[in-house]
Amino acid sequence: MSSWFQRKIRSFEAFAIDVIFGRAEGTAATLFAGFLQVLSFMFSGIVQARYWLYRRRIFHDQPLGCLVVVVGNLTVGGTGKTPVVEKFAAALRDRGRKVAILSRGYKSKSPPFWRKWLNWITHAAEPPPRIVSDGKTVLLDSEHAGDEPYMLARNLPGVLVLVDKNRVKAGMYAIKKFGCDTLVLDDGFQYLPLKGRLNLLLVDKTNPFGNGNLLPRGILREPIKHIKRASYVFLTKSNGQRDLELEELIKKHNPHADIIECAHRPQYLQRFGAGADEKQPLDFLKGKRVGTFSGIAVPESFEKFVRDLGGSIVFTRRFLDHYRFKKSDFESIFKEAIEKKVEFIVTTEKDAVRIDPGMPCPVPIYYLRLEIEILQGAADFNEAVERICFPGAAALP
């Protein structure tokens, strides 16, 4: 595919995202929004028909006989799901559970189509899930595992991380092959074939449901009323001030769900590449001229962290979510960084896993490490895990 064609595709994707988030104006944006609205009505019908089939038991979900914790959201991207998955998996591991995280490996490199086709026509055995981590060793890189699974595997020794679109198969494999007794289903709220015992729904407090429309006109994967399927609702990216209107909306659709409010807190800056064992405290940013780049769903929140910590952002580069960086991208970034005399460059942890670890850095790169902090609904994260996953010995399998 030519570089010109790739640029055109990326330009169109950026335009479509701007239309969805209401950032684009003009006749073209209005016409395209109308077209997307029609597709949204069609998508809504498909989604609701699918849930009706599962609710009527025409399609069946499958219990696996162990604790299954589902972590997901109603919207696409940007709720801060990965740190929550990491925290829950670590807390369950530390309490003696044999934990496996099951992920579909979004944007990961899957086997080529010809191999899948050959397996199908020859009736070859279905390949096992990809093992990102066996609990001891990280076995795949971010390209073959996906950004989030690789990041989870790297940060969670003692926890298995498996990637497969068929999470029922992956769960059975984790139980039979590794003796797991606890499965954490990453981004699994819409994955109905595997029955979850606990459904944790994450809602981004800064932008809960976008414009209220389903994909592709909005950011909703399913209607807001499906909050009713949640066991607990986590309000993420909170500033500590309650939003009574949002809480009332949640209670309207699910009066029994506990609401737990949390924030993503920066912890430290981690050096990338040469000197990768170097950590710097957050005040290292104060008064520094820095550049930033990111390929995440909501770059504004990351850039706000940098500014709030005292960094002066001289330039910023935004790429599409899960964008695979090229050598030319960094040549351009470093060139601008040197021209504008920045002291270092800051990115996100999720973006750092997509950078070639052997890449020379004429300007230092640091990534910002974030963790979850409970603000309301529990004294701290450990209490939340105890209350949600360990309500009593009799409740455990």
mmCIF file of C-alpha atoms in Angstrom:
data_model
loop_
_atom_site.group_PDB
_atom_site.id
_atom_site.type_symbol
_atom_site.label_atom_id
_atom_site.label_comp_id
_atom_site.label_asym_id
_atom_site.label_seq_id
_atom_site.Cartn_x
_atom_site.Cartn_y
_atom_site.Cartn_z
ATOM 1 C CA MET A 1 0.000 0.000 0.000
ATOM 2 C CA SER A 2 1.461 3.367 -1.042
ATOM 3 C CA SER A 3 2.382 5.941 1.569
ATOM 4 C CA TRP A 4 0.031 8.408 -0.193
ATOM 5 C CA PHE A 5 -2.897 6.013 0.171
ATOM 6 C CA GLN A 6 -2.018 5.332 3.818
ATOM 7 C CA ARG A 7 -1.960 9.060 4.532
ATOM 8 C CA LYS A 8 -5.377 9.465 2.913
ATOM 9 C CA ILE A 9 -6.816 6.631 5.017
ATOM 10 C CA ARG A 10 -5.389 8.106 8.226
ATOM 11 C CA SER A 11 -6.726 11.537 7.257
ATOM 12 C CA PHE A 12 -10.210 10.092 6.696
ATOM 13 C CA GLU A 13 -10.086 8.178 9.995
ATOM 14 C CA ALA A 14 -9.129 11.379 11.823
ATOM 15 C CA PHE A 15 -11.988 13.233 10.109
ATOM 16 C CA ALA A 16 -14.489 10.506 11.046
ATOM 17 C CA ILE A 17 -13.346 10.602 14.694
ATOM 18 C CA ASP A 18 -13.711 14.397 14.741
ATOM 19 C CA VAL A 19 -17.270 14.049 13.420
ATOM 20 C CA ILE A 20 -18.146 11.426 16.056
ATOM 21 C CA PHE A 21 -16.763 13.573 18.883
ATOM 22 C CA GLY A 22 -18.375 16.764 17.525
ATOM 23 C CA ARG A 23 -15.061 18.437 16.730
ATOM 24 C CA ALA A 24 -15.622 18.785 12.962
ATOM 25 C CA GLU A 25 -17.766 21.515 11.401
ATOM 26 C CA GLY A 26 -18.965 22.370 7.917
ATOM 27 C CA THR A 27 -21.158 20.870 5.204
ATOM 28 C CA ALA A 28 -19.040 17.723 4.740
ATOM 29 C CA ALA A 29 -19.132 16.980 8.465
ATOM 30 C CA THR A 30 -22.920 17.478 8.615
ATOM 31 C CA LEU A 31 -23.578 15.199 5.637
ATOM 32 C CA PHE A 32 -21.228 12.520 6.943
ATOM 33 C CA ALA A 33 -22.854 12.712 10.405
ATOM 34 C CA GLY A 34 -26.257 12.070 8.787
ATOM 35 C CA PHE A 35 -24.888 9.043 6.956
ATOM 36 C CA LEU A 36 -23.392 7.690 10.189
ATOM 37 C CA GLN A 37 -26.726 8.212 11.964
ATOM 38 C CA VAL A 38 -28.433 5.829 9.531
ATOM 39 C CA LEU A 39 -25.733 3.226 10.160
ATOM 40 C CA SER A 40 -26.193 3.704 13.919
ATOM 41 C CA PHE A 41 -29.882 2.772 13.677
ATOM 42 C CA MET A 42 -28.930 -0.392 11.810
ATOM 43 C CA PHE A 43 -26.190 -1.225 14.333
ATOM 44 C CA SER A 44 -28.612 -0.667 17.242
ATOM 45 C CA GLY A 45 -31.037 -3.184 15.756
ATOM 46 C CA ILE A 46 -28.289 -5.805 15.394
ATOM 47 C CA VAL A 47 -27.028 -5.260 18.960
ATOM 48 C CA GLN A 48 -30.482 -5.490 20.537
ATOM 49 C CA ALA A 49 -31.395 -8.564 18.465
ATOM 50 C CA ARG A 50 -28.226 -10.285 19.695
ATOM 51 C CA TYR A 51 -29.045 -9.599 23.343
ATOM 52 C CA TRP A 52 -32.614 -10.761 22.809
ATOM 53 C CA LEU A 53 -31.334 -14.086 21.456
ATOM 54 C CA TYR A 54 -29.111 -14.598 24.530
ATOM 55 C CA ARG A 55 -31.848 -13.490 26.923
ATOM 56 C CA ARG A 56 -34.304 -15.971 25.366
ATOM 57 C CA ARG A 57 -31.638 -18.702 25.595
ATOM 58 C CA ILE A 58 -31.672 -19.219 21.837
ATOM 59 C CA PHE A 59 -27.960 -18.479 22.070
ATOM 60 C CA HIS A 60 -26.294 -19.875 25.179
ATOM 61 C CA ASP A 61 -23.540 -18.511 27.356
ATOM 62 C CA GLN A 62 -21.142 -20.978 28.939
ATOM 63 C CA PRO A 63 -20.097 -21.067 32.606
ATOM 64 C CA LEU A 64 -16.596 -22.454 33.205
ATOM 65 C CA GLY A 65 -16.927 -23.425 36.863
ATOM 66 C CA CYS A 66 -14.598 -20.789 38.286
ATOM 67 C CA LEU A 67 -14.651 -17.137 39.285
ATOM 68 C CA VAL A 68 -15.008 -15.015 36.127
ATOM 69 C CA VAL A 69 -14.590 -11.251 36.549
ATOM 70 C CA VAL A 70 -15.654 -9.243 33.492
ATOM 71 C CA VAL A 71 -14.191 -5.750 33.092
ATOM 72 C CA GLY A 72 -15.559 -3.620 30.285
ATOM 73 C CA ASN A 73 -17.466 -0.550 29.196
ATOM 74 C CA LEU A 74 -20.373 0.607 27.059
ATOM 75 C CA THR A 75 -18.226 2.884 24.925
ATOM 76 C CA VAL A 76 -15.191 2.538 22.688
ATOM 77 C CA GLY A 77 -11.839 3.559 24.122
ATOM 78 C CA GLY A 78 -10.751 5.967 26.767
ATOM 79 C CA THR A 79 -12.259 4.736 30.058
ATOM 80 C CA GLY A 80 -8.910 3.728 31.588
ATOM 81 C CA LYS A 81 -9.742 0.037 31.653
ATOM 82 C CA THR A 82 -6.230 -1.428 31.601
ATOM 83 C CA PRO A 83 -5.111 -0.043 35.010
ATOM 84 C CA VAL A 84 -8.320 -1.423 36.574
ATOM 85 C CA VAL A 85 -7.744 -4.873 35.048
ATOM 86 C CA GLU A 86 -4.135 -4.764 36.294
ATOM 87 C CA LYS A 87 -5.167 -3.775 39.819
ATOM 88 C CA PHE A 88 -7.818 -6.498 40.087
ATOM 89 C CA ALA A 89 -5.556 -9.212 38.683
ATOM 90 C CA ALA A 90 -2.722 -8.234 41.065
ATOM 91 C CA ALA A 91 -5.035 -8.141 44.075
ATOM 92 C CA LEU A 92 -6.525 -11.550 43.230
ATOM 93 C CA ARG A 93 -3.042 -13.005 42.674
ATOM 94 C CA ASP A 94 -1.827 -11.632 45.994
ATOM 95 C CA ARG A 95 -4.732 -13.382 47.723
ATOM 96 C CA GLY A 96 -3.598 -16.751 46.431
ATOM 97 C CA ARG A 97 -5.738 -17.081 43.331
ATOM 98 C CA LYS A 98 -4.338 -18.574 40.114
ATOM 99 C CA VAL A 99 -5.299 -15.788 37.725
ATOM 100 C CA ALA A 100 -5.488 -15.621 33.933
ATOM 101 C CA ILE A 101 -6.372 -12.505 31.972
ATOM 102 C CA LEU A 102 -8.261 -13.261 28.759
ATOM 103 C CA SER A 103 -8.006 -10.667 25.998
ATOM 104 C CA ARG A 104 -9.032 -10.574 22.357
ATOM 105 C CA GLY A 105 -5.749 -8.818 21.548
ATOM 106 C CA TYR A 106 -7.207 -5.805 19.774
ATOM 107 C CA LYS A 107 -4.954 -4.621 16.898
ATOM 108 C CA SER A 108 -2.565 -7.536 17.490
ATOM 109 C CA LYS A 109 -0.973 -9.370 14.567
ATOM 110 C CA SER A 110 -2.985 -12.530 13.941
ATOM 111 C CA PRO A 111 -2.068 -15.518 11.736
ATOM 112 C CA PRO A 112 -2.370 -14.766 7.979
ATOM 113 C CA PHE A 113 -5.687 -15.415 6.254
ATOM 114 C CA TRP A 114 -4.236 -18.161 4.071
ATOM 115 C CA ARG A 115 -3.252 -20.175 7.167
ATOM 116 C CA LYS A 116 -6.739 -19.851 8.672
ATOM 117 C CA TRP A 117 -8.240 -20.889 5.336
ATOM 118 C CA LEU A 118 -5.883 -23.878 5.046
ATOM 119 C CA ASN A 119 -6.766 -25.002 8.590
ATOM 120 C CA TRP A 120 -10.456 -24.757 7.739
ATOM 121 C CA ILE A 121 -10.358 -26.776 4.513
ATOM 122 C CA THR A 122 -8.060 -29.431 5.993
ATOM 123 C CA HIS A 123 -10.099 -29.641 9.229
ATOM 124 C CA ALA A 124 -6.908 -29.045 11.194
ATOM 125 C CA ALA A 125 -7.201 -28.718 14.949
ATOM 126 C CA GLU A 126 -8.025 -25.193 16.082
ATOM 127 C CA PRO A 127 -4.815 -23.495 17.260
ATOM 128 C CA PRO A 128 -4.517 -22.845 21.007
ATOM 129 C CA PRO A 129 -4.717 -19.308 22.397
ATOM 130 C CA ARG A 130 -1.600 -17.180 22.097
ATOM 131 C CA ILE A 131 0.241 -17.165 25.408
ATOM 132 C CA VAL A 132 1.478 -13.633 26.066
ATOM 133 C CA SER A 133 2.722 -14.626 29.520
ATOM 134 C CA ASP A 134 2.786 -17.988 31.270
ATOM 135 C CA GLY A 135 3.100 -16.198 34.609
ATOM 136 C CA LYS A 136 6.893 -16.457 34.550
ATOM 137 C CA THR A 137 8.021 -15.147 31.172
ATOM 138 C CA VAL A 138 6.626 -12.640 28.679
ATOM 139 C CA LEU A 139 6.551 -14.636 25.450
ATOM 140 C CA LEU A 140 5.152 -12.204 22.850
ATOM 141 C CA ASP A 141 5.826 -8.590 21.943
ATOM 142 C CA SER A 142 3.161 -5.885 21.655
ATOM 143 C CA GLU A 143 2.763 -6.361 17.897
ATOM 144 C CA HIS A 144 1.750 -10.025 18.250
ATOM 145 C CA ALA A 145 0.013 -9.733 21.626
ATOM 146 C CA GLY A 146 -1.640 -6.322 21.371
ATOM 147 C CA ASP A 147 -0.734 -3.243 23.401
ATOM 148 C CA GLU A 148 -2.809 -3.884 26.515
ATOM 149 C CA PRO A 149 -2.105 -7.648 26.840
ATOM 150 C CA TYR A 150 1.635 -7.037 26.488
ATOM 151 C CA MET A 151 1.555 -4.214 29.040
ATOM 152 C CA LEU A 152 -0.423 -6.380 31.481
ATOM 153 C CA ALA A 153 1.953 -9.313 30.991
ATOM 154 C CA ARG A 154 4.982 -7.109 31.622
ATOM 155 C CA ASN A 155 3.500 -5.580 34.787
ATOM 156 C CA LEU A 156 1.963 -8.729 36.299
ATOM 157 C CA PRO A 157 4.433 -11.512 37.123
ATOM 158 C CA GLY A 158 2.566 -14.557 38.369
ATOM 159 C CA VAL A 159 -0.494 -13.844 36.198
ATOM 160 C CA LEU A 160 -1.181 -15.594 32.890
ATOM 161 C CA VAL A 161 -2.195 -13.478 29.905
ATOM 162 C CA LEU A 162 -3.858 -15.224 26.953
ATOM 163 C CA VAL A 163 -5.050 -13.764 23.650
ATOM 164 C CA ASP A 164 -7.811 -15.261 21.550
ATOM 165 C CA LYS A 165 -11.018 -13.960 20.012
ATOM 166 C CA ASN A 166 -12.724 -17.061 21.424
ATOM 167 C CA ARG A 167 -12.522 -16.308 25.142
ATOM 168 C CA VAL A 168 -14.444 -19.485 26.061
ATOM 169 C CA LYS A 169 -11.682 -21.537 24.419
ATOM 170 C CA ALA A 170 -9.016 -19.390 26.088
ATOM 171 C CA GLY A 171 -10.668 -19.790 29.496
ATOM 172 C CA MET A 172 -10.902 -23.569 29.176
ATOM 173 C CA TYR A 173 -7.254 -23.666 28.108
ATOM 174 C CA ALA A 174 -6.209 -21.604 31.137
ATOM 175 C CA ILE A 175 -8.092 -23.928 33.467
ATOM 176 C CA LYS A 176 -6.946 -27.234 31.955
ATOM 177 C CA LYS A 177 -3.383 -26.357 30.966
ATOM 178 C CA PHE A 178 -2.399 -24.062 33.855
ATOM 179 C CA GLY A 179 -4.885 -24.896 36.618
ATOM 180 C CA CYS A 180 -6.314 -21.379 36.828
ATOM 181 C CA ASP A 181 -9.211 -20.821 39.220
ATOM 182 C CA THR A 182 -9.891 -17.151 38.366
ATOM 183 C CA LEU A 183 -10.413 -15.557 34.964
ATOM 184 C CA VAL A 184 -10.383 -11.804 34.342
ATOM 185 C CA LEU A 185 -12.096 -11.031 31.059
ATOM 186 C CA ASP A 186 -10.494 -7.883 29.662
ATOM 187 C CA ASP A 187 -12.865 -5.666 27.659
ATOM 188 C CA GLY A 188 -15.515 -8.345 27.952
ATOM 189 C CA PHE A 189 -18.810 -6.575 28.680
ATOM 190 C CA GLN A 190 -20.036 -7.294 25.142
ATOM 191 C CA TYR A 191 -18.632 -10.838 25.077
ATOM 192 C CA LEU A 192 -21.775 -12.832 25.880
ATOM 193 C CA PRO A 193 -20.656 -16.444 25.148
ATOM 194 C CA LEU A 194 -18.671 -16.568 28.431
ATOM 195 C CA LYS A 195 -20.823 -16.154 31.537
ATOM 196 C CA GLY A 196 -19.316 -13.779 34.061
ATOM 197 C CA ARG A 197 -20.034 -14.044 37.774
ATOM 198 C CA LEU A 198 -19.104 -10.394 38.286
ATOM 199 C CA ASN A 199 -19.564 -7.689 35.658
ATOM 200 C CA LEU A 200 -17.571 -4.536 36.366
ATOM 201 C CA LEU A 201 -18.666 -1.669 34.121
ATOM 202 C CA LEU A 202 -16.353 1.317 33.688
ATOM 203 C CA VAL A 203 -17.804 4.733 32.871
ATOM 204 C CA ASP A 204 -15.560 7.671 31.988
ATOM 205 C CA LYS A 205 -16.874 10.469 34.191
ATOM 206 C CA THR A 206 -15.455 13.162 31.900
ATOM 207 C CA ASN A 207 -17.400 11.826 28.892
ATOM 208 C CA PRO A 208 -19.755 9.064 30.065
ATOM 209 C CA PHE A 209 -21.664 8.211 26.888
ATOM 210 C CA GLY A 210 -20.511 10.674 24.228
ATOM 211 C CA ASN A 211 -23.390 12.111 22.212
ATOM 212 C CA GLY A 212 -25.692 9.266 23.263
ATOM 213 C CA ASN A 213 -25.581 7.564 19.864
ATOM 214 C CA LEU A 214 -24.379 4.071 19.078
ATOM 215 C CA LEU A 215 -21.529 3.358 16.700
ATOM 216 C CA PRO A 216 -20.658 4.652 14.211
ATOM 217 C CA ARG A 217 -22.405 8.005 14.878
ATOM 218 C CA GLY A 218 -21.451 7.935 18.545
ATOM 219 C CA ILE A 219 -19.123 6.039 20.860
ATOM 220 C CA LEU A 220 -21.646 3.632 22.415
ATOM 221 C CA ARG A 221 -21.236 -0.089 21.735
ATOM 222 C CA GLU A 222 -24.691 -0.782 23.149
ATOM 223 C CA PRO A 223 -27.600 1.271 24.565
ATOM 224 C CA ILE A 224 -27.184 3.087 27.886
ATOM 225 C CA LYS A 225 -30.017 1.023 29.384
ATOM 226 C CA HIS A 226 -27.695 -2.014 29.327
ATOM 227 C CA ILE A 227 -26.094 -0.626 32.475
ATOM 228 C CA LYS A 228 -28.603 -3.007 34.062
ATOM 229 C CA ARG A 229 -26.225 -5.918 33.386
ATOM 230 C CA ALA A 230 -23.477 -4.480 35.621
ATOM 231 C CA SER A 231 -22.724 -5.846 39.084
ATOM 232 C CA TYR A 232 -20.636 -2.766 39.947
ATOM 233 C CA VAL A 233 -20.113 0.538 38.164
ATOM 234 C CA PHE A 234 -16.696 2.225 38.351
ATOM 235 C CA LEU A 235 -16.713 5.937 37.560
ATOM 236 C CA THR A 236 -13.212 6.559 36.222
ATOM 237 C CA LYS A 237 -11.213 9.773 35.715
ATOM 238 C CA SER A 238 -13.026 11.408 38.603
ATOM 239 C CA ASN A 239 -11.987 14.732 40.101
ATOM 240 C CA GLY A 240 -13.536 13.795 43.434
ATOM 241 C CA GLN A 241 -16.714 15.843 42.987
ATOM 242 C CA ARG A 242 -19.916 13.821 42.754
ATOM 243 C CA ASP A 243 -22.046 14.011 39.609
ATOM 244 C CA LEU A 244 -25.546 13.448 40.963
ATOM 245 C CA GLU A 245 -27.143 13.554 37.508
ATOM 246 C CA LEU A 246 -24.890 10.758 36.245
ATOM 247 C CA GLU A 247 -25.448 8.720 39.406
ATOM 248 C CA GLU A 248 -29.221 9.097 39.022
ATOM 249 C CA LEU A 249 -29.011 7.914 35.407
ATOM 250 C CA ILE A 250 -27.056 4.834 36.497
ATOM 251 C CA LYS A 251 -29.504 4.102 39.326
ATOM 252 C CA LYS A 252 -32.446 4.542 36.966
ATOM 253 C CA HIS A 253 -31.219 1.651 34.811
ATOM 254 C CA ASN A 254 -29.606 -0.376 37.616
ATOM 255 C CA PRO A 255 -30.834 0.485 41.130
ATOM 256 C CA HIS A 256 -28.891 -2.405 42.677
ATOM 257 C CA ALA A 257 -25.389 -1.722 41.312
ATOM 258 C CA ASP A 258 -22.819 -0.271 43.698
ATOM 259 C CA ILE A 259 -21.055 2.809 42.352
ATOM 260 C CA ILE A 260 -17.322 3.139 43.036
ATOM 261 C CA GLU A 261 -15.587 6.358 42.052
ATOM 262 C CA CYS A 262 -11.906 6.323 41.141
ATOM 263 C CA ALA A 263 -9.164 8.411 39.581
ATOM 264 C CA HIS A 264 -6.124 7.658 37.464
ATOM 265 C CA ARG A 265 -3.166 9.061 39.363
ATOM 266 C CA PRO A 266 0.301 9.589 37.873
ATOM 267 C CA GLN A 267 2.940 7.746 39.907
ATOM 268 C CA TYR A 268 6.322 8.470 38.301
ATOM 269 C CA LEU A 269 8.174 8.934 35.006
ATOM 270 C CA GLN A 270 9.933 5.884 33.563
ATOM 271 C CA ARG A 271 12.815 6.288 31.115
ATOM 272 C CA PHE A 272 12.474 4.511 27.769
ATOM 273 C CA GLY A 273 15.366 2.762 26.025
ATOM 274 C CA ALA A 274 18.890 3.468 27.271
ATOM 275 C CA GLY A 275 18.675 3.911 31.024
ATOM 276 C CA ALA A 276 15.298 2.125 31.119
ATOM 277 C CA ASP A 277 15.749 1.381 34.820
ATOM 278 C CA GLU A 278 15.702 5.123 35.529
ATOM 279 C CA LYS A 279 12.640 6.458 37.333
ATOM 280 C CA GLN A 280 11.978 10.099 38.054
ATOM 281 C CA PRO A 281 9.510 11.620 40.536
ATOM 282 C CA LEU A 282 6.612 13.608 39.158
ATOM 283 C CA ASP A 283 8.140 16.950 40.135
ATOM 284 C CA PHE A 284 10.849 16.185 37.560
ATOM 285 C CA LEU A 285 8.392 17.722 35.054
ATOM 286 C CA LYS A 286 8.040 21.014 36.881
ATOM 287 C CA GLY A 287 9.238 23.928 34.763
ATOM 288 C CA LYS A 288 10.622 21.661 32.005
ATOM 289 C CA ARG A 289 10.199 22.307 28.278
ATOM 290 C CA VAL A 290 8.825 19.029 26.925
ATOM 291 C CA GLY A 291 7.310 17.532 23.822
ATOM 292 C CA THR A 292 4.545 14.925 23.937
ATOM 293 C CA PHE A 293 3.192 12.288 21.568
ATOM 294 C CA SER A 294 0.448 9.711 21.981
ATOM 295 C CA GLY A 295 -1.710 7.261 20.055
ATOM 296 C CA ILE A 296 -4.601 6.799 22.481
ATOM 297 C CA ALA A 297 -8.357 7.390 22.370
ATOM 298 C CA VAL A 298 -8.352 10.504 24.579
ATOM 299 C CA PRO A 299 -4.988 12.300 24.295
ATOM 300 C CA GLU A 300 -6.333 15.395 26.054
ATOM 301 C CA SER A 301 -6.360 13.665 29.443
ATOM 302 C CA PHE A 302 -2.709 12.608 29.106
ATOM 303 C CA GLU A 303 -1.623 16.094 28.034
ATOM 304 C CA LYS A 304 -3.539 17.609 30.962
ATOM 305 C CA PHE A 305 -1.592 15.368 33.366
ATOM 306 C CA VAL A 306 1.675 16.711 31.950
ATOM 307 C CA ARG A 307 0.544 20.333 32.263
ATOM 308 C CA ASP A 308 -0.898 19.838 35.753
ATOM 309 C CA LEU A 309 2.451 18.416 36.863
ATOM 310 C CA GLY A 310 4.195 21.593 35.746
ATOM 311 C CA GLY A 311 5.479 20.570 32.332
ATOM 312 C CA SER A 312 5.504 23.196 29.599
ATOM 313 C CA ILE A 313 4.398 21.421 26.412
ATOM 314 C CA VAL A 314 6.283 23.011 23.538
ATOM 315 C CA PHE A 315 4.831 20.699 20.879
ATOM 316 C CA THR A 316 2.544 17.684 20.771
ATOM 317 C CA ARG A 317 1.852 14.946 18.224
ATOM 318 C CA ARG A 318 -1.395 12.991 18.245
ATOM 319 C CA PHE A 319 -1.800 9.704 16.396
ATOM 320 C CA LEU A 320 -4.814 7.409 16.028
ATOM 321 C CA ASP A 321 -5.560 4.976 18.860
ATOM 322 C CA HIS A 322 -3.213 1.923 18.751
ATOM 323 C CA TYR A 323 -1.211 3.500 15.912
ATOM 324 C CA ARG A 324 1.935 1.566 14.971
ATOM 325 C CA PHE A 325 4.789 4.057 14.982
ATOM 326 C CA LYS A 326 7.194 4.149 12.059
ATOM 327 C CA LYS A 327 10.820 5.184 11.895
ATOM 328 C CA SER A 328 9.827 8.295 9.932
ATOM 329 C CA ASP A 329 7.454 9.356 12.733
ATOM 330 C CA PHE A 330 10.279 9.433 15.248
ATOM 331 C CA GLU A 331 12.646 11.130 12.838
ATOM 332 C CA SER A 332 10.103 13.936 12.601
ATOM 333 C CA ILE A 333 9.434 14.000 16.364
ATOM 334 C CA PHE A 334 13.127 14.135 17.277
ATOM 335 C CA LYS A 335 13.782 16.790 14.627
ATOM 336 C CA GLU A 336 11.107 19.063 16.097
ATOM 337 C CA ALA A 337 12.242 18.308 19.650
ATOM 338 C CA ILE A 338 15.813 19.390 18.827
ATOM 339 C CA GLU A 339 14.663 22.480 16.896
ATOM 340 C CA LYS A 340 12.444 23.599 19.786
ATOM 341 C CA LYS A 341 15.076 22.728 22.394
ATOM 342 C CA VAL A 342 12.901 20.492 24.564
ATOM 343 C CA GLU A 343 14.593 18.820 27.513
ATOM 344 C CA PHE A 344 12.837 15.498 27.011
ATOM 345 C CA ILE A 345 9.753 13.908 25.435
ATOM 346 C CA VAL A 346 6.831 12.403 27.365
ATOM 347 C CA THR A 347 4.429 9.701 26.187
ATOM 348 C CA THR A 348 2.020 7.185 27.726
ATOM 349 C CA GLU A 349 2.881 3.707 28.954
ATOM 350 C CA LYS A 350 0.546 2.219 26.352
ATOM 351 C CA ASP A 351 2.413 4.049 23.593
ATOM 352 C CA ALA A 352 5.832 3.115 24.973
ATOM 353 C CA VAL A 353 5.178 -0.596 24.384
ATOM 354 C CA ARG A 354 4.817 0.133 20.643
ATOM 355 C CA ILE A 355 8.264 1.675 20.294
ATOM 356 C CA ASP A 356 11.213 -0.417 19.120
ATOM 357 C CA PRO A 357 13.265 -0.881 22.324
ATOM 358 C CA GLY A 358 16.503 -0.643 20.339
ATOM 359 C CA MET A 359 15.651 2.711 18.789
ATOM 360 C CA PRO A 360 18.318 5.393 19.428
ATOM 361 C CA CYS A 361 16.888 8.450 21.202
ATOM 362 C CA PRO A 362 18.777 11.694 20.584
ATOM 363 C CA VAL A 363 16.264 13.273 22.974
ATOM 364 C CA PRO A 364 15.286 11.266 26.100
ATOM 365 C CA ILE A 365 11.802 9.728 26.168
ATOM 366 C CA TYR A 366 9.896 9.074 29.395
ATOM 367 C CA TYR A 367 6.485 7.511 29.832
ATOM 368 C CA LEU A 368 4.007 8.412 32.540
ATOM 369 C CA ARG A 369 3.035 5.542 34.823
ATOM 370 C CA LEU A 370 -0.596 5.733 36.034
ATOM 371 C CA GLU A 371 -2.399 3.755 38.729
ATOM 372 C CA ILE A 372 -5.965 3.638 40.038
ATOM 373 C CA GLU A 373 -6.981 5.292 43.299
ATOM 374 C CA ILE A 374 -10.414 4.791 44.886
ATOM 375 C CA LEU A 375 -12.097 8.068 45.866
ATOM 376 C CA GLN A 376 -15.603 7.005 46.923
ATOM 377 C CA GLY A 377 -17.495 3.767 47.399
ATOM 378 C CA ALA A 378 -14.669 1.943 49.230
ATOM 379 C CA ALA A 379 -11.862 2.905 51.594
ATOM 380 C CA ASP A 380 -9.246 1.804 49.045
ATOM 381 C CA PHE A 381 -8.753 -0.602 46.148
ATOM 382 C CA ASN A 382 -8.022 -3.575 48.400
ATOM 383 C CA GLU A 383 -11.317 -3.100 50.191
ATOM 384 C CA ALA A 384 -13.109 -2.869 46.847
ATOM 385 C CA VAL A 385 -11.558 -6.170 45.714
ATOM 386 C CA GLU A 386 -12.413 -7.849 49.020
ATOM 387 C CA ARG A 387 -16.025 -6.672 48.843
ATOM 388 C CA ILE A 388 -16.482 -7.537 45.166
ATOM 389 C CA CYS A 389 -14.537 -10.790 44.794
ATOM 390 C CA PHE A 390 -14.418 -12.178 48.347
ATOM 391 C CA PRO A 391 -17.812 -11.439 49.930
ATOM 392 C CA GLY A 392 -17.531 -14.659 51.963
ATOM 393 C CA ALA A 393 -15.832 -18.014 51.862
ATOM 394 C CA ALA A 394 -19.035 -19.682 50.776
ATOM 395 C CA ALA A 395 -19.195 -17.553 47.655
ATOM 396 C CA LEU A 396 -15.844 -18.776 46.338
ATOM 397 C CA PRO A 397 -15.711 -21.811 44.034
#
